Amino acid sequence: MGSIYGKIFQISTFGESHGAAVGVVVQGCPAGISFDLAFIQSELDRRKPGQSRITTQRKESDSIEVLSGVFEGKTTGTPIAMLVWNGDQRSKDYSHIADQFRPSHADYTYFAKYGLRDYRGGGRSSARETVARVAAGALAKMVLSQIGVQITAYVSQVGTLKLSTPVEQLDLNLTETNAVRCPDPAMADQMFHYIDEIRKQGDSVGGVVSAYITGVPVGLGEPVFDKLHAELGKAMLSINAVKGFEYGSGFDGVEKKGSEHNDVIVKEADGTVRTLTNHSGGIQGGISNGEPIYFRVGFKPVATIMQDQDSINEKGDKITVSGKGRHDPCVVPRAVPIVEAMAAIVILDFYLRNRVIQMPS
């Protein structure tokens, strides 16, 4: 069950970093949706490796193949299977750690849980698995676009370099104009050179991806355990290297008084109900209120670094782990489409839950 997510719009991912392929089976996608294969490919291209010198140099085309669930350019309402073949595996790069536990990787925990592990690039614990999520998320975006939902993510922090400009004042159309995926060109340039310097040192650095979602209908989410923000948090925390999630005012909100933090509700002349501020981040009581949803996702520094580190092997002997292979010095530029994809999957799943609930018996 650990590879399945969603209740109505449900995805099941499969594959390993150095296996034959990675892919996803999507169930619950409505029939009759125009299926844009080129759009799915463009989303995968945003995630794929080898985009610049500040990303891993593994060369993968990440060409998507659709195996089922689409006929004459439309979704059929049956399971949609999508597959990407792995091409540029270099398993020999990992032979030296076949019995070694790398610091801050899933090596030890997988071995302790299953009694064996695929050491080739991390196997199932590798971020290579997110190819499947991006493909499924692109499909979810297709459906959401028909109801006016727009999901945009961008890099807002790398190390100590932070964007201070409010999202409403940013031109998010600039996000895809640079390798870092930061919508502020000057800050993007600083971030790029900082990541490149970290790469030259054989080290890594973390960062933050911020997301901004508009057009979400009022009423998505459930009152108690399936709160919308709780599911968004679960989805984001399931992404490799994620260490934190906050929505709305987040931790900064603790510094405000209630009189400063409360979002005053008003009714516009056209009958629209909205709030004058949006500290709630578009969600109140676990249910969307129609305002933009915004949140931040914190990513740790990539665990594989090109420096020697102390550890132990499967026998418990003390060893020195030497970094080898091709890895991102900072994961956040390539994580942007992954964050968008998981957000789309969550929003669409809740939208379809509401639609099912509201259907006459």
mmCIF file of C-alpha atoms in Angstrom:
data_model
loop_
_atom_site.group_PDB
_atom_site.id
_atom_site.type_symbol
_atom_site.label_atom_id
_atom_site.label_comp_id
_atom_site.label_asym_id
_atom_site.label_seq_id
_atom_site.Cartn_x
_atom_site.Cartn_y
_atom_site.Cartn_z
ATOM 1 C CA MET A 1 0.000 0.000 0.000
ATOM 2 C CA GLY A 2 2.979 2.313 0.398
ATOM 3 C CA SER A 3 3.071 2.953 -3.345
ATOM 4 C CA ILE A 4 -0.596 3.987 -3.699
ATOM 5 C CA TYR A 5 -2.023 7.460 -3.122
ATOM 6 C CA GLY A 6 -5.520 8.946 -3.443
ATOM 7 C CA LYS A 7 -9.105 7.774 -2.915
ATOM 8 C CA ILE A 8 -10.936 8.647 -6.163
ATOM 9 C CA PHE A 9 -8.102 9.898 -8.371
ATOM 10 C CA GLN A 10 -5.700 7.175 -7.311
ATOM 11 C CA ILE A 11 -2.124 6.619 -8.441
ATOM 12 C CA SER A 12 0.076 3.556 -8.036
ATOM 13 C CA THR A 13 3.748 4.006 -8.917
ATOM 14 C CA PHE A 14 6.329 1.332 -9.676
ATOM 15 C CA GLY A 15 9.975 0.948 -10.644
ATOM 16 C CA GLU A 16 13.478 1.517 -9.307
ATOM 17 C CA SER A 17 16.288 3.913 -10.123
ATOM 18 C CA HIS A 18 18.317 1.293 -11.997
ATOM 19 C CA GLY A 19 15.519 -1.085 -12.944
ATOM 20 C CA ALA A 20 14.099 -1.450 -16.447
ATOM 21 C CA ALA A 21 11.539 1.334 -16.114
ATOM 22 C CA VAL A 22 9.479 3.530 -13.827
ATOM 23 C CA GLY A 23 5.788 4.151 -14.276
ATOM 24 C CA VAL A 24 2.339 4.775 -12.878
ATOM 25 C CA VAL A 25 -1.168 3.378 -13.098
ATOM 26 C CA VAL A 26 -3.873 6.028 -12.604
ATOM 27 C CA GLN A 27 -7.403 5.036 -11.681
ATOM 28 C CA GLY A 28 -10.414 7.313 -11.330
ATOM 29 C CA CYS A 29 -9.596 9.787 -14.080
ATOM 30 C CA PRO A 30 -12.904 10.965 -15.586
ATOM 31 C CA ALA A 31 -13.718 9.835 -19.129
ATOM 32 C CA GLY A 32 -13.726 12.254 -22.017
ATOM 33 C CA ILE A 33 -10.782 14.398 -20.930
ATOM 34 C CA SER A 34 -8.658 15.585 -23.856
ATOM 35 C CA PHE A 35 -5.341 13.773 -23.418
ATOM 36 C CA ASP A 36 -2.352 15.954 -24.311
ATOM 37 C CA LEU A 37 0.695 13.691 -24.500
ATOM 38 C CA ALA A 38 2.939 16.620 -25.450
ATOM 39 C CA PHE A 39 1.980 18.401 -22.230
ATOM 40 C CA ILE A 40 2.829 15.365 -20.115
ATOM 41 C CA GLN A 41 6.193 15.133 -21.879
ATOM 42 C CA SER A 42 6.866 18.832 -21.268
ATOM 43 C CA GLU A 43 6.238 18.340 -17.547
ATOM 44 C CA LEU A 44 8.625 15.387 -17.473
ATOM 45 C CA ASP A 45 11.218 17.469 -19.319
ATOM 46 C CA ARG A 46 11.079 19.997 -16.470
ATOM 47 C CA ARG A 47 11.974 17.225 -13.993
ATOM 48 C CA LYS A 48 14.485 15.202 -16.014
ATOM 49 C CA PRO A 49 18.213 15.147 -15.167
ATOM 50 C CA GLY A 50 20.994 16.830 -17.113
ATOM 51 C CA GLN A 51 19.274 20.211 -17.535
ATOM 52 C CA SER A 52 22.296 22.305 -16.521
ATOM 53 C CA ARG A 53 25.606 22.011 -14.734
ATOM 54 C CA ILE A 54 23.870 22.443 -11.358
ATOM 55 C CA THR A 55 21.866 19.221 -11.803
ATOM 56 C CA THR A 56 22.889 15.572 -12.031
ATOM 57 C CA GLN A 57 24.474 14.721 -15.366
ATOM 58 C CA ARG A 58 22.604 11.434 -15.732
ATOM 59 C CA LYS A 59 21.219 11.502 -19.284
ATOM 60 C CA GLU A 60 17.634 10.321 -19.562
ATOM 61 C CA SER A 61 15.179 11.281 -22.300
ATOM 62 C CA ASP A 62 12.297 10.390 -19.977
ATOM 63 C CA SER A 63 10.118 9.718 -23.016
ATOM 64 C CA ILE A 64 6.629 8.794 -21.864
ATOM 65 C CA GLU A 65 4.682 5.830 -23.255
ATOM 66 C CA VAL A 66 0.934 5.445 -22.677
ATOM 67 C CA LEU A 67 -0.133 1.808 -22.432
ATOM 68 C CA SER A 68 -3.850 2.046 -21.687
ATOM 69 C CA GLY A 69 -6.840 4.204 -20.823
ATOM 70 C CA VAL A 70 -6.726 6.570 -23.814
ATOM 71 C CA PHE A 71 -8.615 6.218 -27.107
ATOM 72 C CA GLU A 72 -8.701 8.679 -29.979
ATOM 73 C CA GLY A 73 -7.174 11.417 -27.833
ATOM 74 C CA LYS A 74 -9.640 11.080 -24.945
ATOM 75 C CA THR A 75 -9.474 9.369 -21.571
ATOM 76 C CA THR A 76 -11.792 6.370 -21.433
ATOM 77 C CA GLY A 77 -12.474 6.269 -17.681
ATOM 78 C CA THR A 78 -10.456 3.059 -17.339
ATOM 79 C CA PRO A 79 -6.994 2.733 -15.721
ATOM 80 C CA ILE A 80 -4.336 4.804 -17.467
ATOM 81 C CA ALA A 81 -0.893 3.187 -17.461
ATOM 82 C CA MET A 82 2.158 5.295 -18.307
ATOM 83 C CA LEU A 83 5.760 4.149 -18.553
ATOM 84 C CA VAL A 84 9.239 5.656 -18.887
ATOM 85 C CA TRP A 85 12.141 3.344 -19.703
ATOM 86 C CA ASN A 86 15.408 3.875 -17.850
ATOM 87 C CA GLY A 87 18.341 4.355 -20.181
ATOM 88 C CA ASP A 88 21.475 5.798 -18.558
ATOM 89 C CA GLN A 89 21.968 3.507 -15.574
ATOM 90 C CA ARG A 90 25.511 3.124 -14.317
ATOM 91 C CA SER A 91 25.049 0.508 -11.636
ATOM 92 C CA LYS A 92 28.801 0.026 -11.354
ATOM 93 C CA ASP A 93 28.972 3.490 -9.791
ATOM 94 C CA TYR A 94 27.293 1.942 -6.732
ATOM 95 C CA SER A 95 29.081 -1.415 -6.472
ATOM 96 C CA HIS A 96 31.440 0.006 -3.841
ATOM 97 C CA ILE A 97 28.515 0.621 -1.447
ATOM 98 C CA ALA A 98 26.791 -2.748 -1.971
ATOM 99 C CA ASP A 99 27.178 -3.562 1.750
ATOM 100 C CA GLN A 100 27.641 -0.011 3.075
ATOM 101 C CA PHE A 101 25.115 2.305 4.700
ATOM 102 C CA ARG A 102 25.432 5.849 3.351
ATOM 103 C CA PRO A 103 24.789 8.649 5.876
ATOM 104 C CA SER A 104 21.259 10.139 5.702
ATOM 105 C CA HIS A 105 20.135 7.710 2.975
ATOM 106 C CA ALA A 106 17.490 5.004 3.244
ATOM 107 C CA ASP A 107 20.121 2.259 3.055
ATOM 108 C CA TYR A 108 20.004 1.195 6.708
ATOM 109 C CA THR A 109 16.249 1.573 7.188
ATOM 110 C CA TYR A 110 15.398 -0.401 4.040
ATOM 111 C CA PHE A 111 17.834 -3.152 5.064
ATOM 112 C CA ALA A 112 16.440 -3.241 8.611
ATOM 113 C CA LYS A 113 12.842 -3.438 7.333
ATOM 114 C CA TYR A 114 13.198 -5.841 4.395
ATOM 115 C CA GLY A 115 16.444 -7.725 5.054
ATOM 116 C CA LEU A 116 17.803 -6.661 1.656
ATOM 117 C CA ARG A 117 18.029 -3.517 -0.443
ATOM 118 C CA ASP A 118 18.662 -2.403 -4.010
ATOM 119 C CA TYR A 119 21.870 -0.408 -3.590
ATOM 120 C CA ARG A 120 21.920 0.743 -7.233
ATOM 121 C CA GLY A 121 21.117 4.416 -6.920
ATOM 122 C CA GLY A 122 18.867 3.778 -3.938
ATOM 123 C CA GLY A 123 16.460 1.506 -5.777
ATOM 124 C CA ARG A 124 12.875 2.316 -4.834
ATOM 125 C CA SER A 125 13.948 5.086 -2.429
ATOM 126 C CA SER A 126 15.501 7.047 -5.308
ATOM 127 C CA ALA A 127 13.951 10.288 -6.548
ATOM 128 C CA ARG A 128 13.806 8.547 -9.924
ATOM 129 C CA GLU A 129 10.392 7.312 -8.719
ATOM 130 C CA THR A 130 9.050 10.869 -9.002
ATOM 131 C CA VAL A 131 8.952 10.505 -12.792
ATOM 132 C CA ALA A 132 5.727 8.578 -12.215
ATOM 133 C CA ARG A 133 4.285 11.283 -9.971
ATOM 134 C CA VAL A 134 4.990 14.025 -12.503
ATOM 135 C CA ALA A 135 3.269 12.039 -15.260
ATOM 136 C CA ALA A 136 0.199 11.469 -13.072
ATOM 137 C CA GLY A 137 0.275 15.079 -11.899
ATOM 138 C CA ALA A 138 0.323 16.325 -15.482
ATOM 139 C CA LEU A 139 -2.820 14.296 -16.126
ATOM 140 C CA ALA A 140 -4.418 15.830 -13.013
ATOM 141 C CA LYS A 141 -3.475 19.303 -14.266
ATOM 142 C CA MET A 142 -5.303 18.590 -17.536
ATOM 143 C CA VAL A 143 -8.513 17.897 -15.635
ATOM 144 C CA LEU A 144 -8.099 20.814 -13.226
ATOM 145 C CA SER A 145 -7.483 23.269 -16.061
ATOM 146 C CA GLN A 146 -11.057 22.653 -17.185
ATOM 147 C CA ILE A 147 -12.386 24.048 -13.900
ATOM 148 C CA GLY A 148 -9.944 26.962 -13.802
ATOM 149 C CA VAL A 149 -7.437 25.665 -11.238
ATOM 150 C CA GLN A 150 -3.869 26.910 -11.815
ATOM 151 C CA ILE A 151 -0.905 25.474 -9.874
ATOM 152 C CA THR A 152 2.485 27.194 -9.956
ATOM 153 C CA ALA A 153 5.569 26.374 -7.887
ATOM 154 C CA TYR A 154 8.939 28.094 -7.797
ATOM 155 C CA VAL A 155 12.227 28.130 -5.881
ATOM 156 C CA SER A 156 12.055 30.730 -3.118
ATOM 157 C CA GLN A 157 15.181 29.794 -1.149
ATOM 158 C CA VAL A 158 18.562 28.101 -1.627
ATOM 159 C CA GLY A 159 20.644 27.825 1.514
ATOM 160 C CA THR A 160 20.506 31.269 3.128
ATOM 161 C CA LEU A 161 19.521 33.042 -0.097
ATOM 162 C CA LYS A 162 15.816 33.907 0.265
ATOM 163 C CA LEU A 163 13.199 35.660 -1.832
ATOM 164 C CA SER A 164 11.515 38.321 0.297
ATOM 165 C CA THR A 165 9.041 39.530 -2.347
ATOM 166 C CA PRO A 166 5.413 38.462 -1.687
ATOM 167 C CA VAL A 167 4.116 35.986 -4.249
ATOM 168 C CA GLU A 168 1.434 38.439 -5.389
ATOM 169 C CA GLN A 169 4.193 40.807 -6.529
ATOM 170 C CA LEU A 170 6.210 38.185 -8.416
ATOM 171 C CA ASP A 171 5.934 37.511 -12.131
ATOM 172 C CA LEU A 172 5.601 33.732 -11.973
ATOM 173 C CA ASN A 173 5.921 33.581 -15.762
ATOM 174 C CA LEU A 174 9.655 34.130 -15.199
ATOM 175 C CA THR A 175 10.044 30.897 -13.217
ATOM 176 C CA GLU A 176 10.924 28.783 -16.248
ATOM 177 C CA THR A 177 13.337 31.337 -17.737
ATOM 178 C CA ASN A 178 16.324 30.223 -15.651
ATOM 179 C CA ALA A 179 17.926 26.973 -14.472
ATOM 180 C CA VAL A 180 17.110 27.559 -10.797
ATOM 181 C CA ARG A 181 13.365 28.162 -11.431
ATOM 182 C CA CYS A 182 13.290 31.302 -9.325
ATOM 183 C CA PRO A 183 10.955 34.049 -10.686
ATOM 184 C CA ASP A 184 13.326 36.831 -9.595
ATOM 185 C CA PRO A 185 16.132 36.970 -12.232
ATOM 186 C CA ALA A 186 18.655 38.707 -9.965
ATOM 187 C CA MET A 187 18.105 36.256 -7.107
ATOM 188 C CA ALA A 188 18.111 33.353 -9.554
ATOM 189 C CA ASP A 189 21.578 34.387 -10.733
ATOM 190 C CA GLN A 190 22.873 34.500 -7.157
ATOM 191 C CA MET A 191 21.343 31.101 -6.418
ATOM 192 C CA PHE A 192 22.823 29.539 -9.559
ATOM 193 C CA HIS A 193 26.366 30.640 -8.782
ATOM 194 C CA TYR A 194 26.006 29.587 -5.147
ATOM 195 C CA ILE A 195 24.829 26.082 -6.107
ATOM 196 C CA ASP A 196 27.626 25.838 -8.669
ATOM 197 C CA GLU A 197 30.203 26.742 -6.019
ATOM 198 C CA ILE A 198 28.759 24.120 -3.669
ATOM 199 C CA ARG A 199 29.003 21.582 -6.516
ATOM 200 C CA LYS A 200 32.687 22.384 -7.057
ATOM 201 C CA GLN A 201 33.282 21.757 -3.351
ATOM 202 C CA GLY A 202 31.787 18.271 -3.692
ATOM 203 C CA ASP A 203 29.031 19.273 -1.282
ATOM 204 C CA SER A 204 25.272 19.916 -1.421
ATOM 205 C CA VAL A 205 22.754 22.490 -0.190
ATOM 206 C CA GLY A 206 19.036 22.524 0.570
ATOM 207 C CA GLY A 207 16.277 24.951 -0.296
ATOM 208 C CA VAL A 208 12.575 25.772 -0.379
ATOM 209 C CA VAL A 209 9.959 25.360 -3.097
ATOM 210 C CA SER A 210 6.902 27.591 -2.719
ATOM 211 C CA ALA A 211 3.564 26.826 -4.375
ATOM 212 C CA TYR A 212 0.632 29.075 -5.294
ATOM 213 C CA ILE A 213 -2.743 27.646 -6.348
ATOM 214 C CA THR A 214 -5.600 29.741 -7.710
ATOM 215 C CA GLY A 215 -9.124 28.905 -8.827
ATOM 216 C CA VAL A 216 -9.743 26.235 -6.189
ATOM 217 C CA PRO A 217 -13.490 25.865 -5.558
ATOM 218 C CA VAL A 218 -14.873 26.479 -2.084
ATOM 219 C CA GLY A 219 -15.542 23.311 -0.112
ATOM 220 C CA LEU A 220 -12.655 20.949 -0.900
ATOM 221 C CA GLY A 221 -11.411 19.002 2.098
ATOM 222 C CA GLU A 222 -12.919 17.151 5.048
ATOM 223 C CA PRO A 223 -13.503 18.446 8.585
ATOM 224 C CA VAL A 224 -11.319 16.128 10.677
ATOM 225 C CA PHE A 225 -8.673 13.668 9.516
ATOM 226 C CA ASP A 226 -8.768 14.391 5.789
ATOM 227 C CA LYS A 227 -8.258 18.136 6.055
ATOM 228 C CA LEU A 228 -7.094 19.623 2.753
ATOM 229 C CA HIS A 229 -3.917 21.062 4.253
ATOM 230 C CA ALA A 230 -3.176 17.764 6.013
ATOM 231 C CA GLU A 231 -3.348 15.875 2.714
ATOM 232 C CA LEU A 232 -1.218 18.492 0.973
ATOM 233 C CA GLY A 233 1.302 18.108 3.787
ATOM 234 C CA LYS A 234 1.285 14.324 3.491
ATOM 235 C CA ALA A 235 1.749 14.543 -0.277
ATOM 236 C CA MET A 236 4.662 16.966 0.008
ATOM 237 C CA LEU A 237 6.349 15.083 2.846
ATOM 238 C CA SER A 238 6.230 11.921 0.724
ATOM 239 C CA ILE A 239 8.592 13.548 -1.792
ATOM 240 C CA ASN A 240 12.249 12.545 -1.470
ATOM 241 C CA ALA A 241 14.405 14.888 0.661
ATOM 242 C CA VAL A 242 11.467 16.908 2.019
ATOM 243 C CA LYS A 243 11.917 17.875 5.682
ATOM 244 C CA GLY A 244 9.205 20.444 6.244
ATOM 245 C CA PHE A 245 5.817 21.789 5.125
ATOM 246 C CA GLU A 246 3.936 24.934 6.098
ATOM 247 C CA TYR A 247 0.891 26.594 4.586
ATOM 248 C CA GLY A 248 -0.591 30.061 4.891
ATOM 249 C CA SER A 249 1.218 32.144 7.482
ATOM 250 C CA GLY A 250 2.911 28.961 8.718
ATOM 251 C CA PHE A 251 5.404 29.346 11.552
ATOM 252 C CA ASP A 252 5.565 33.106 11.024
ATOM 253 C CA GLY A 253 1.943 33.241 12.155
ATOM 254 C CA VAL A 254 2.902 32.452 15.754
ATOM 255 C CA GLU A 255 4.404 35.938 16.029
ATOM 256 C CA LYS A 256 1.068 37.646 15.322
ATOM 257 C CA LYS A 257 -1.856 38.435 17.614
ATOM 258 C CA GLY A 258 -5.267 37.052 16.741
ATOM 259 C CA SER A 259 -6.448 40.545 15.897
ATOM 260 C CA GLU A 260 -3.623 40.779 13.348
ATOM 261 C CA HIS A 261 -3.916 37.258 12.006
ATOM 262 C CA ASN A 262 -7.679 36.823 11.548
ATOM 263 C CA ASP A 263 -8.891 37.030 7.934
ATOM 264 C CA VAL A 264 -11.887 39.385 7.807
ATOM 265 C CA ILE A 265 -14.723 37.983 5.664
ATOM 266 C CA VAL A 266 -16.561 40.286 3.241
ATOM 267 C CA LYS A 267 -19.208 39.944 0.541
ATOM 268 C CA GLU A 268 -18.488 41.630 -2.778
ATOM 269 C CA ALA A 269 -21.124 43.481 -4.841
ATOM 270 C CA ASP A 270 -21.371 40.473 -7.170
ATOM 271 C CA GLY A 271 -22.164 38.190 -4.242
ATOM 272 C CA THR A 272 -18.692 36.654 -4.003
ATOM 273 C CA VAL A 273 -17.530 35.895 -0.454
ATOM 274 C CA ARG A 274 -13.836 36.488 0.159
ATOM 275 C CA THR A 275 -11.362 37.510 2.851
ATOM 276 C CA LEU A 276 -9.469 40.814 3.015
ATOM 277 C CA THR A 277 -6.253 39.038 4.004
ATOM 278 C CA ASN A 278 -5.180 35.446 3.452
ATOM 279 C CA HIS A 279 -3.144 34.335 6.457
ATOM 280 C CA SER A 280 -5.200 31.121 6.313
ATOM 281 C CA GLY A 281 -3.587 30.213 3.001
ATOM 282 C CA GLY A 282 -6.915 29.510 1.334
ATOM 283 C CA ILE A 283 -7.921 26.797 3.808
ATOM 284 C CA GLN A 284 -10.025 27.145 6.972
ATOM 285 C CA GLY A 285 -11.139 24.231 9.113
ATOM 286 C CA GLY A 286 -9.425 21.922 6.653
ATOM 287 C CA ILE A 287 -11.690 23.095 3.803
ATOM 288 C CA SER A 288 -10.848 25.427 0.910
ATOM 289 C CA ASN A 289 -12.431 28.884 1.145
ATOM 290 C CA GLY A 290 -11.867 30.028 -2.442
ATOM 291 C CA GLU A 291 -8.819 32.200 -1.746
ATOM 292 C CA PRO A 292 -5.418 31.256 -3.257
ATOM 293 C CA ILE A 293 -3.761 28.322 -1.518
ATOM 294 C CA TYR A 294 -0.087 28.811 -0.826
ATOM 295 C CA PHE A 295 2.502 26.713 0.975
ATOM 296 C CA ARG A 296 6.246 26.136 1.338
ATOM 297 C CA VAL A 297 8.162 22.861 1.118
ATOM 298 C CA GLY A 298 11.617 22.528 2.674
ATOM 299 C CA PHE A 299 14.188 20.218 1.067
ATOM 300 C CA LYS A 300 17.320 19.009 2.849
ATOM 301 C CA PRO A 301 20.781 19.045 1.256
ATOM 302 C CA VAL A 302 21.196 16.026 -1.026
ATOM 303 C CA ALA A 303 22.643 13.199 1.067
ATOM 304 C CA THR A 304 25.206 12.024 -1.498
ATOM 305 C CA ILE A 305 28.237 14.299 -1.464
ATOM 306 C CA MET A 306 31.627 13.900 -3.122
ATOM 307 C CA GLN A 307 33.444 13.747 0.205
ATOM 308 C CA ASP A 308 34.505 10.859 2.454
ATOM 309 C CA GLN A 309 32.166 10.199 5.392
ATOM 310 C CA ASP A 310 32.275 7.787 8.338
ATOM 311 C CA SER A 311 29.638 5.063 8.530
ATOM 312 C CA ILE A 312 29.181 1.313 9.061
ATOM 313 C CA ASN A 313 28.546 -1.672 6.782
ATOM 314 C CA GLU A 314 25.965 -4.454 7.033
ATOM 315 C CA LYS A 315 28.203 -6.332 9.527
ATOM 316 C CA GLY A 316 28.401 -3.271 11.774
ATOM 317 C CA ASP A 317 32.059 -2.578 10.997
ATOM 318 C CA LYS A 318 33.171 1.040 10.894
ATOM 319 C CA ILE A 319 33.971 2.146 7.331
ATOM 320 C CA THR A 320 34.577 5.219 5.208
ATOM 321 C CA VAL A 321 31.981 5.898 2.513
ATOM 322 C CA SER A 322 33.334 7.592 -0.595
ATOM 323 C CA GLY A 323 30.970 9.658 -2.735
ATOM 324 C CA LYS A 324 30.680 8.519 -6.339
ATOM 325 C CA GLY A 325 28.167 8.770 -9.170
ATOM 326 C CA ARG A 326 26.046 11.609 -10.562
ATOM 327 C CA HIS A 327 23.964 13.641 -8.159
ATOM 328 C CA ASP A 328 22.281 17.031 -7.809
ATOM 329 C CA PRO A 329 24.176 19.496 -5.597
ATOM 330 C CA CYS A 330 20.759 21.050 -4.883
ATOM 331 C CA VAL A 331 17.500 19.264 -5.599
ATOM 332 C CA VAL A 332 15.047 22.187 -5.538
ATOM 333 C CA PRO A 333 15.229 23.317 -9.208
ATOM 334 C CA ARG A 334 14.091 19.872 -10.377
ATOM 335 C CA ALA A 335 11.656 19.494 -7.475
ATOM 336 C CA VAL A 336 9.410 22.334 -8.713
ATOM 337 C CA PRO A 337 7.376 20.165 -11.141
ATOM 338 C CA ILE A 338 7.186 17.397 -8.522
ATOM 339 C CA VAL A 339 5.618 19.740 -5.985
ATOM 340 C CA GLU A 340 3.153 20.960 -8.612
ATOM 341 C CA ALA A 341 2.302 17.378 -9.577
ATOM 342 C CA MET A 342 1.562 16.231 -6.038
ATOM 343 C CA ALA A 343 -0.521 19.340 -5.387
ATOM 344 C CA ALA A 344 -2.551 18.671 -8.546
ATOM 345 C CA ILE A 345 -3.163 15.063 -7.525
ATOM 346 C CA VAL A 346 -4.418 16.143 -4.088
ATOM 347 C CA ILE A 347 -6.675 18.931 -5.373
ATOM 348 C CA LEU A 348 -8.203 16.757 -8.099
ATOM 349 C CA ASP A 349 -8.782 13.859 -5.711
ATOM 350 C CA PHE A 350 -10.720 16.149 -3.339
ATOM 351 C CA TYR A 351 -12.633 17.718 -6.232
ATOM 352 C CA LEU A 352 -13.757 14.284 -7.419
ATOM 353 C CA ARG A 353 -14.666 13.260 -3.863
ATOM 354 C CA ASN A 354 -17.006 16.262 -3.694
ATOM 355 C CA ARG A 355 -18.462 15.454 -7.104
ATOM 356 C CA VAL A 356 -19.186 11.878 -6.062
ATOM 357 C CA ILE A 357 -20.752 13.000 -2.786
ATOM 358 C CA GLN A 358 -23.007 15.523 -4.537
ATOM 359 C CA MET A 359 -24.290 13.097 -7.174
ATOM 360 C CA PRO A 360 -27.929 12.003 -6.674
ATOM 361 C CA SER A 361 -28.424 8.462 -5.407
#
